[in-house]
mmCIF file of C-alpha atoms in Angstrom:
data_model
loop_
_atom_site.group_PDB
_atom_site.id
_atom_site.type_symbol
_atom_site.label_atom_id
_atom_site.label_comp_id
_atom_site.label_asym_id
_atom_site.label_seq_id
_atom_site.Cartn_x
_atom_site.Cartn_y
_atom_site.Cartn_z
ATOM 1 C CA UNK S 18 -10.568 4.335 34.720
ATOM 2 C CA UNK S 19 -12.375 1.005 34.765
ATOM 3 C CA UNK S 20 -11.141 -1.000 31.740
ATOM 4 C CA UNK S 21 -14.412 -2.867 31.419
ATOM 5 C CA UNK S 22 -16.399 0.369 31.280
ATOM 6 C CA UNK S 23 -13.998 1.721 28.640
ATOM 7 C CA UNK S 24 -14.528 -1.421 26.552
ATOM 8 C CA UNK S 25 -18.291 -0.930 26.738
ATOM 9 C CA UNK S 26 -17.969 2.799 25.971
ATOM 10 C CA UNK S 27 -15.876 1.984 22.885
ATOM 11 C CA UNK S 28 -18.490 -0.470 21.618
ATOM 12 C CA UNK S 29 -21.312 2.068 22.111
ATOM 13 C CA UNK S 30 -19.360 4.884 20.448
ATOM 14 C CA UNK S 31 -18.475 2.624 17.542
ATOM 15 C CA UNK S 32 -22.053 1.383 17.076
ATOM 16 C CA UNK S 33 -23.807 4.671 17.860
ATOM 17 C CA UNK S 34 -26.470 2.719 19.707
ATOM 18 C CA UNK S 35 -26.907 1.065 23.091
ATOM 19 C CA UNK S 36 -28.888 -1.764 21.518
ATOM 20 C CA UNK S 37 -26.334 -2.571 18.810
ATOM 21 C CA UNK S 38 -23.473 -2.348 21.294
ATOM 22 C CA UNK S 39 -25.351 -4.687 23.625
ATOM 23 C CA UNK S 40 -25.756 -7.213 20.809
ATOM 24 C CA UNK S 41 -22.004 -7.076 20.121
ATOM 25 C CA UNK S 42 -21.099 -7.387 23.802
ATOM 26 C CA UNK S 43 -23.847 -9.922 24.602
ATOM 27 C CA UNK S 44 -25.264 -7.598 27.258
ATOM 28 C CA UNK S 45 -28.730 -6.179 27.752
ATOM 29 C CA UNK S 46 -29.397 -2.581 26.757
ATOM 30 C CA UNK S 47 -30.052 -1.658 30.399
ATOM 31 C CA UNK S 48 -26.715 -3.164 31.491
ATOM 32 C CA UNK S 49 -24.860 -1.196 28.822
ATOM 33 C CA UNK S 50 -26.717 1.978 29.781
ATOM 34 C CA UNK S 51 -25.815 1.539 33.467
ATOM 35 C CA UNK S 52 -22.114 1.134 32.632
ATOM 36 C CA UNK S 53 -22.091 4.256 30.441
ATOM 37 C CA UNK S 54 -23.878 6.255 33.131
ATOM 38 C CA UNK S 55 -21.375 5.058 35.718
ATOM 39 C CA UNK S 56 -18.449 6.038 33.482
ATOM 40 C CA UNK S 57 -19.913 9.504 32.921
ATOM 41 C CA UNK S 58 -20.361 9.940 36.669
ATOM 42 C CA UNK S 59 -16.788 8.852 37.394
ATOM 43 C CA UNK S 60 -15.495 11.381 34.831
ATOM 44 C CA UNK S 61 -18.030 14.022 35.848
ATOM 45 C CA UNK S 62 -18.893 14.703 32.202
ATOM 46 C CA UNK S 63 -21.411 13.813 29.491
ATOM 47 C CA UNK S 64 -20.036 11.506 26.812
ATOM 48 C CA UNK S 65 -23.076 11.218 24.528
ATOM 49 C CA UNK S 66 -25.836 13.450 23.231
ATOM 50 C CA UNK S 67 -28.961 11.276 23.262
ATOM 51 C CA UNK S 68 -31.679 11.715 20.648
ATOM 52 C CA UNK S 69 -34.258 9.643 18.780
ATOM 53 C CA UNK S 70 -31.877 8.586 15.999
ATOM 54 C CA UNK S 71 -29.219 7.260 18.349
ATOM 55 C CA UNK S 72 -26.198 8.546 20.219
ATOM 56 C CA UNK S 73 -23.733 11.251 19.166
ATOM 57 C CA UNK S 74 -20.432 11.771 20.969
ATOM 58 C CA UNK S 75 -19.892 15.023 22.817
ATOM 59 C CA UNK S 76 -16.542 16.813 22.498
ATOM 60 C CA UNK S 77 -15.375 14.997 25.649
ATOM 61 C CA UNK S 78 -16.702 11.731 24.234
ATOM 62 C CA UNK S 79 -14.728 12.238 21.031
ATOM 63 C CA UNK S 80 -11.541 12.678 23.071
ATOM 64 C CA UNK S 81 -12.171 9.464 24.972
ATOM 65 C CA UNK S 82 -13.131 7.571 21.793
ATOM 66 C CA UNK S 83 -9.831 8.600 20.136
ATOM 67 C CA UNK S 84 -8.034 7.140 23.142
ATOM 68 C CA UNK S 85 -10.021 3.874 23.180
ATOM 69 C CA UNK S 86 -9.531 3.430 19.414
ATOM 70 C CA UNK S 87 -5.784 3.680 19.928
ATOM 71 C CA UNK S 88 -5.932 1.272 22.871
ATOM 72 C CA UNK S 89 -8.066 -1.183 20.903
ATOM 73 C CA UNK S 90 -5.665 -1.158 17.954
ATOM 74 C CA UNK S 91 -2.674 -1.747 20.240
ATOM 75 C CA UNK S 92 -4.434 -4.631 21.948
ATOM 76 C CA UNK S 93 -5.270 -6.202 18.568
ATOM 77 C CA UNK S 94 -1.640 -5.814 17.487
ATOM 78 C CA UNK S 95 -0.383 -7.340 20.744
ATOM 79 C CA UNK S 96 -2.822 -10.224 20.408
ATOM 80 C CA UNK S 97 -1.693 -10.877 16.844
ATOM 81 C CA UNK S 98 1.973 -10.856 17.840
ATOM 82 C CA UNK S 99 1.348 -13.248 20.699
ATOM 83 C CA UNK S 100 -0.459 -15.622 18.364
ATOM 84 C CA UNK S 101 2.295 -15.238 15.781
ATOM 85 C CA UNK S 102 4.083 -17.983 17.707
ATOM 86 C CA UNK S 103 1.333 -20.403 16.673
ATOM 87 C CA UNK S 104 1.051 -22.106 13.303
ATOM 88 C CA UNK S 105 -1.797 -20.017 11.889
ATOM 89 C CA UNK S 106 -1.208 -16.792 9.964
ATOM 90 C CA UNK S 107 -3.706 -14.083 10.857
ATOM 91 C CA UNK S 108 -4.048 -10.507 12.056
ATOM 92 C CA UNK S 109 -3.072 -7.124 10.633
ATOM 93 C CA UNK S 110 0.029 -6.652 8.495
ATOM 94 C CA UNK S 111 0.921 -3.068 7.601
ATOM 95 C CA UNK S 112 2.668 -3.008 4.221
ATOM 96 C CA UNK S 113 4.133 0.134 2.694
ATOM 97 C CA UNK S 114 5.338 0.637 -0.863
ATOM 98 C CA UNK S 115 5.196 3.229 -3.629
ATOM 99 C CA UNK S 116 1.890 4.197 -5.241
ATOM 100 C CA UNK S 117 2.906 2.791 -8.619
ATOM 101 C CA UNK S 118 4.192 -0.588 -7.445
ATOM 102 C CA UNK S 119 1.411 -0.969 -4.890
ATOM 103 C CA UNK S 120 -1.467 -0.275 -7.278
ATOM 104 C CA UNK S 121 -0.058 -1.765 -10.477
ATOM 105 C CA UNK S 122 1.873 -4.841 -9.324
ATOM 106 C CA UNK S 123 1.165 -5.777 -5.695
ATOM 107 C CA UNK S 124 -2.573 -5.132 -5.232
ATOM 108 C CA UNK S 125 -3.673 -7.213 -8.284
ATOM 109 C CA UNK S 126 -1.803 -10.208 -6.805
ATOM 110 C CA UNK S 127 -3.183 -9.977 -3.267
ATOM 111 C CA UNK S 128 -6.237 -12.193 -3.958
ATOM 112 C CA UNK S 129 -3.821 -15.138 -4.170
ATOM 113 C CA UNK S 130 -2.422 -14.232 -0.743
ATOM 114 C CA UNK S 131 -5.931 -14.043 0.737
ATOM 115 C CA UNK S 132 -6.722 -17.453 -0.711
ATOM 116 C CA UNK S 133 -3.774 -18.852 1.238
ATOM 117 C CA UNK S 134 -4.407 -16.862 4.423
ATOM 118 C CA UNK S 135 -8.034 -15.670 4.617
ATOM 119 C CA UNK S 136 -7.603 -14.344 8.175
ATOM 120 C CA UNK S 137 -4.718 -12.043 7.242
ATOM 121 C CA UNK S 138 -5.636 -8.339 7.173
ATOM 122 C CA UNK S 139 -3.431 -6.238 4.886
ATOM 123 C CA UNK S 140 -3.207 -2.507 5.580
ATOM 124 C CA UNK S 141 -1.565 -1.258 2.365
ATOM 125 C CA UNK S 142 0.020 2.181 2.774
ATOM 126 C CA UNK S 143 1.038 3.719 -0.544
ATOM 127 C CA UNK S 144 3.621 6.404 0.131
ATOM 128 C CA UNK S 145 6.476 7.904 -1.832
ATOM 129 C CA UNK S 146 7.770 8.936 1.599
ATOM 130 C CA UNK S 147 9.932 6.250 3.241
ATOM 131 C CA UNK S 148 8.185 5.166 6.431
ATOM 132 C CA UNK S 149 10.246 4.429 9.541
ATOM 133 C CA UNK S 150 10.104 0.662 10.085
ATOM 134 C CA UNK S 151 12.118 0.568 13.348
ATOM 135 C CA UNK S 152 9.659 3.136 14.772
ATOM 136 C CA UNK S 153 6.831 0.813 13.626
ATOM 137 C CA UNK S 154 5.192 3.162 11.115
ATOM 138 C CA UNK S 155 4.790 -0.060 9.076
ATOM 139 C CA UNK S 156 5.641 -3.742 9.480
ATOM 140 C CA UNK S 157 7.166 -4.445 6.073
ATOM 141 C CA UNK S 158 8.223 -2.301 3.130
ATOM 142 C CA UNK S 159 8.847 -2.833 -0.582
ATOM 143 C CA UNK S 160 11.044 -0.014 -1.830
ATOM 144 C CA UNK S 161 12.779 1.012 -5.056
ATOM 145 C CA UNK S 162 16.174 1.364 -3.374
ATOM 146 C CA UNK S 163 18.053 -0.358 -0.582
ATOM 147 C CA UNK S 164 16.774 0.850 2.820
ATOM 148 C CA UNK S 165 19.329 2.800 4.827
ATOM 149 C CA UNK S 166 17.684 2.413 8.245
ATOM 150 C CA UNK S 167 19.489 0.302 10.820
ATOM 151 C CA UNK S 168 18.167 -2.927 12.385
ATOM 152 C CA UNK S 169 16.340 -4.032 9.246
ATOM 153 C CA UNK S 170 16.321 -7.382 7.516
ATOM 154 C CA UNK S 171 16.409 -6.683 3.788
ATOM 155 C CA UNK S 172 16.191 -8.817 0.674
ATOM 156 C CA UNK S 173 16.627 -7.772 -2.937
ATOM 157 C CA UNK S 174 13.605 -8.943 -4.931
ATOM 158 C CA UNK S 175 14.225 -7.858 -8.507
ATOM 159 C CA UNK S 176 15.340 -5.011 -10.748
ATOM 160 C CA UNK S 177 13.149 -2.606 -12.703
ATOM 161 C CA UNK S 178 13.910 -0.321 -15.639
ATOM 162 C CA UNK S 179 11.886 2.637 -16.906
ATOM 163 C CA UNK S 180 11.021 2.425 -20.592
ATOM 164 C CA UNK S 181 8.784 4.145 -23.156
ATOM 165 C CA UNK S 182 5.378 2.651 -23.963
ATOM 166 C CA UNK S 183 2.296 3.516 -26.007
ATOM 167 C CA UNK S 184 -0.772 1.726 -27.327
ATOM 168 C CA UNK S 185 -0.917 0.233 -30.803
ATOM 169 C CA UNK S 186 -3.904 2.486 -31.536
ATOM 170 C CA UNK S 187 -1.955 5.625 -30.619
ATOM 171 C CA UNK S 188 1.026 4.610 -32.769
ATOM 172 C CA UNK S 189 -1.204 3.810 -35.773
ATOM 173 C CA UNK S 190 -2.656 7.328 -35.648
ATOM 174 C CA UNK S 191 0.465 9.280 -34.682
ATOM 175 C CA UNK S 192 3.301 7.157 -36.024
ATOM 176 C CA UNK S 193 6.002 5.282 -34.151
ATOM 177 C CA UNK S 194 9.296 7.069 -33.351
ATOM 178 C CA UNK S 195 12.324 5.448 -34.967
ATOM 179 C CA UNK S 196 14.896 7.751 -33.376
ATOM 180 C CA UNK S 197 14.997 9.479 -30.014
ATOM 181 C CA UNK S 198 14.798 12.873 -31.720
ATOM 182 C CA UNK S 199 11.343 11.877 -33.043
ATOM 183 C CA UNK S 200 10.026 12.023 -29.472
ATOM 184 C CA UNK S 201 9.612 15.798 -29.863
ATOM 185 C CA UNK S 202 6.726 15.080 -32.282
ATOM 186 C CA UNK S 203 4.711 13.341 -29.562
ATOM 187 C CA UNK S 204 3.147 14.178 -26.221
ATOM 188 C CA UNK S 205 5.269 12.688 -23.426
ATOM 189 C CA UNK S 206 3.411 11.309 -20.398
ATOM 190 C CA UNK S 207 5.634 11.162 -17.347
ATOM 191 C CA UNK S 208 6.201 12.189 -13.777
ATOM 192 C CA UNK S 209 7.219 15.785 -13.232
ATOM 193 C CA UNK S 210 10.911 16.281 -12.562
ATOM 194 C CA UNK S 211 9.794 17.875 -9.294
ATOM 195 C CA UNK S 212 7.939 14.707 -8.219
ATOM 196 C CA UNK S 213 9.485 12.201 -5.830
ATOM 197 C CA UNK S 214 10.674 9.338 -8.035
ATOM 198 C CA UNK S 215 13.521 6.878 -8.453
ATOM 199 C CA UNK S 216 16.784 8.506 -9.513
ATOM 200 C CA UNK S 217 17.107 6.313 -12.616
ATOM 201 C CA UNK S 218 13.680 7.417 -13.838
ATOM 202 C CA UNK S 219 14.499 11.077 -13.241
ATOM 203 C CA UNK S 220 17.784 10.694 -15.153
ATOM 204 C CA UNK S 221 15.995 9.165 -18.150
ATOM 205 C CA UNK S 222 13.411 11.933 -18.044
ATOM 206 C CA UNK S 223 16.084 14.641 -17.935
ATOM 207 C CA UNK S 224 17.700 13.063 -21.000
ATOM 208 C CA UNK S 225 14.375 13.011 -22.891
ATOM 209 C CA UNK S 226 13.702 16.664 -22.050
ATOM 210 C CA UNK S 227 16.895 17.711 -23.846
ATOM 211 C CA UNK S 228 15.056 16.954 -27.106
ATOM 212 C CA UNK S 229 12.823 20.004 -26.682
ATOM 213 C CA UNK S 230 9.512 18.201 -26.231
ATOM 214 C CA UNK S 231 6.817 20.890 -26.629
ATOM 215 C CA UNK S 232 3.906 18.937 -25.195
ATOM 216 C CA UNK S 233 3.875 16.934 -21.953
ATOM 217 C CA UNK S 234 1.307 15.471 -19.586
ATOM 218 C CA UNK S 235 2.729 15.019 -16.097
ATOM 219 C CA UNK S 236 1.293 12.941 -13.263
ATOM 220 C CA UNK S 237 2.808 12.425 -9.806
ATOM 221 C CA UNK S 238 2.701 8.599 -9.926
ATOM 222 C CA UNK S 239 2.974 5.788 -12.465
ATOM 223 C CA UNK S 240 -0.655 4.728 -12.050
ATOM 224 C CA UNK S 241 -1.674 8.069 -13.528
ATOM 225 C CA UNK S 242 0.945 7.812 -16.269
ATOM 226 C CA UNK S 243 -0.450 4.382 -17.238
ATOM 227 C CA UNK S 244 -3.988 5.770 -17.430
ATOM 228 C CA UNK S 245 -2.763 8.455 -19.790
ATOM 229 C CA UNK S 246 -1.029 5.894 -21.997
ATOM 230 C CA UNK S 247 -3.907 3.417 -22.279
ATOM 231 C CA UNK S 248 -6.245 6.313 -23.092
ATOM 232 C CA UNK S 249 -4.012 7.308 -26.020
ATOM 233 C CA UNK S 250 -2.867 10.671 -24.703
ATOM 234 C CA UNK S 251 0.729 10.034 -25.766
ATOM 235 C CA UNK S 252 3.894 8.015 -25.098
ATOM 236 C CA UNK S 253 4.587 7.258 -21.447
ATOM 237 C CA UNK S 254 7.617 6.593 -19.264
ATOM 238 C CA UNK S 255 6.666 3.482 -17.278
ATOM 239 C CA UNK S 256 8.322 0.672 -15.286
ATOM 240 C CA UNK S 257 8.882 -2.553 -17.236
ATOM 241 C CA UNK S 258 7.041 -4.731 -14.663
ATOM 242 C CA UNK S 259 3.767 -3.529 -16.235
ATOM 243 C CA UNK S 260 4.168 -5.507 -19.432
ATOM 244 C CA UNK S 261 3.030 -8.793 -17.856
ATOM 245 C CA UNK S 262 -0.336 -7.428 -16.717
ATOM 246 C CA UNK S 263 -0.786 -4.977 -19.610
ATOM 247 C CA UNK S 264 0.331 -6.978 -22.671
ATOM 248 C CA UNK S 265 -1.256 -4.490 -25.083
ATOM 249 C CA UNK S 266 1.408 -1.901 -24.276
ATOM 250 C CA UNK S 267 3.861 -1.462 -27.150
ATOM 251 C CA UNK S 268 7.440 -0.608 -26.318
ATOM 252 C CA UNK S 269 8.689 2.512 -28.087
ATOM 253 C CA UNK S 270 12.394 2.985 -28.962
ATOM 254 C CA UNK S 271 13.442 -0.461 -27.633
ATOM 255 C CA UNK S 272 17.090 0.563 -27.184
ATOM 256 C CA UNK S 273 16.146 3.348 -24.759
ATOM 257 C CA UNK S 274 15.744 2.605 -21.038
ATOM 258 C CA UNK S 275 16.738 3.872 -17.623
ATOM 259 C CA UNK S 276 19.452 2.483 -15.406
ATOM 260 C CA UNK S 277 18.624 -0.438 -13.139
ATOM 261 C CA UNK S 278 16.288 0.204 -10.191
ATOM 262 C CA UNK S 279 16.704 -2.357 -7.369
ATOM 263 C CA UNK S 280 13.548 -3.465 -5.529
ATOM 264 C CA UNK S 281 14.011 -4.437 -1.880
ATOM 265 C CA UNK S 282 11.758 -5.994 0.747
ATOM 266 C CA UNK S 283 12.591 -4.975 4.328
ATOM 267 C CA UNK S 284 11.221 -5.461 7.848
ATOM 268 C CA UNK S 285 12.466 -4.843 11.409
ATOM 269 C CA UNK S 286 14.811 -7.338 13.035
ATOM 270 C CA UNK S 287 12.360 -7.722 15.928
ATOM 271 C CA UNK S 288 9.786 -9.223 13.514
ATOM 272 C CA UNK S 289 12.157 -11.931 12.280
ATOM 273 C CA UNK S 290 10.012 -14.691 13.826
ATOM 274 C CA UNK S 291 6.652 -13.233 12.723
ATOM 275 C CA UNK S 292 4.623 -15.750 10.750
ATOM 276 C CA UNK S 293 2.668 -12.944 9.082
ATOM 277 C CA UNK S 294 5.913 -11.409 7.801
ATOM 278 C CA UNK S 295 7.203 -14.807 6.667
ATOM 279 C CA UNK S 296 3.953 -15.577 4.843
ATOM 280 C CA UNK S 297 3.983 -12.209 3.047
ATOM 281 C CA UNK S 298 7.719 -12.420 2.236
ATOM 282 C CA UNK S 299 7.424 -15.932 0.785
ATOM 283 C CA UNK S 300 4.332 -14.968 -1.210
ATOM 284 C CA UNK S 301 6.029 -11.919 -2.755
ATOM 285 C CA UNK S 302 9.170 -13.924 -3.558
ATOM 286 C CA UNK S 303 7.099 -16.615 -5.289
ATOM 287 C CA UNK S 304 5.230 -13.980 -7.307
ATOM 288 C CA UNK S 305 8.519 -12.310 -8.273
ATOM 289 C CA UNK S 306 9.901 -15.676 -9.409
ATOM 290 C CA UNK S 307 6.800 -16.270 -11.552
ATOM 291 C CA UNK S 308 6.988 -12.708 -12.899
ATOM 292 C CA UNK S 309 10.655 -13.112 -13.893
ATOM 293 C CA UNK S 310 9.945 -16.404 -15.660
ATOM 294 C CA UNK S 311 7.105 -14.862 -17.663
ATOM 295 C CA UNK S 312 9.269 -11.866 -18.596
ATOM 296 C CA UNK S 313 12.043 -14.218 -19.839
ATOM 297 C CA UNK S 314 9.546 -16.276 -21.838
ATOM 298 C CA UNK S 315 8.060 -13.142 -23.405
ATOM 299 C CA UNK S 316 11.526 -11.837 -24.309
ATOM 300 C CA UNK S 317 12.391 -15.140 -25.991
ATOM 301 C CA UNK S 318 9.352 -15.032 -28.305
#
């Protein structure tokens, strides 16, 4: 197929209009129309249904558009990698982490990263499933355990512990537990034991459940658990990194916590020289350093 015609087809399919595609491509509507007609003739098929409101892809057009979208994304990725050798930091960076860490810690800090690198495009993939970095399912990962995949550069960022939290309002109404056995008098907000979660969190939860808690509210990620806590549904099992951004949370049973959960940043060896990776890595490390300092200062008060 003619690459130039495919480029024009992609623009038309994306815009849904010959006129709008022509504006994007800096071509006249008639020139765009001729190229589409020529492509349809070469394929011996109709790619668009034409009507007064614009263009709609036919079944064959949808197949071709799926292919050109994939081609376009690969070309953008290749272009970004080529330009990675230059001083500027730009292009798409696919970051994967857990739903809780991504929504509650990372995403609120990304405006600072965009201030530094406005041309960087973050594709944040929140997955409890561990994506395959060597197979390029993502460019960089932040995970709650050390990655086991080969050919990865990995760096330990910090440690997290799961603890019990509630709001001051909830505790005023329902009382504050003074002993772990008192937890049975409260609704526990937590992940289900069947949910994918860090082993240390599951171990703490199993221990709590031995106290015959009659009432629970389970959510499959920590973002949902936090929403339950701040809306006074009960006492929640949450990661300690939340206390910086949610200072109104009150720790319950301060002597009770999970084992240590290591947080690692990892990326493929082949991206060692990537300026996008370096910019993101340095940004996260700086934010972790600031976070640790604030946590130490708060603990000293």
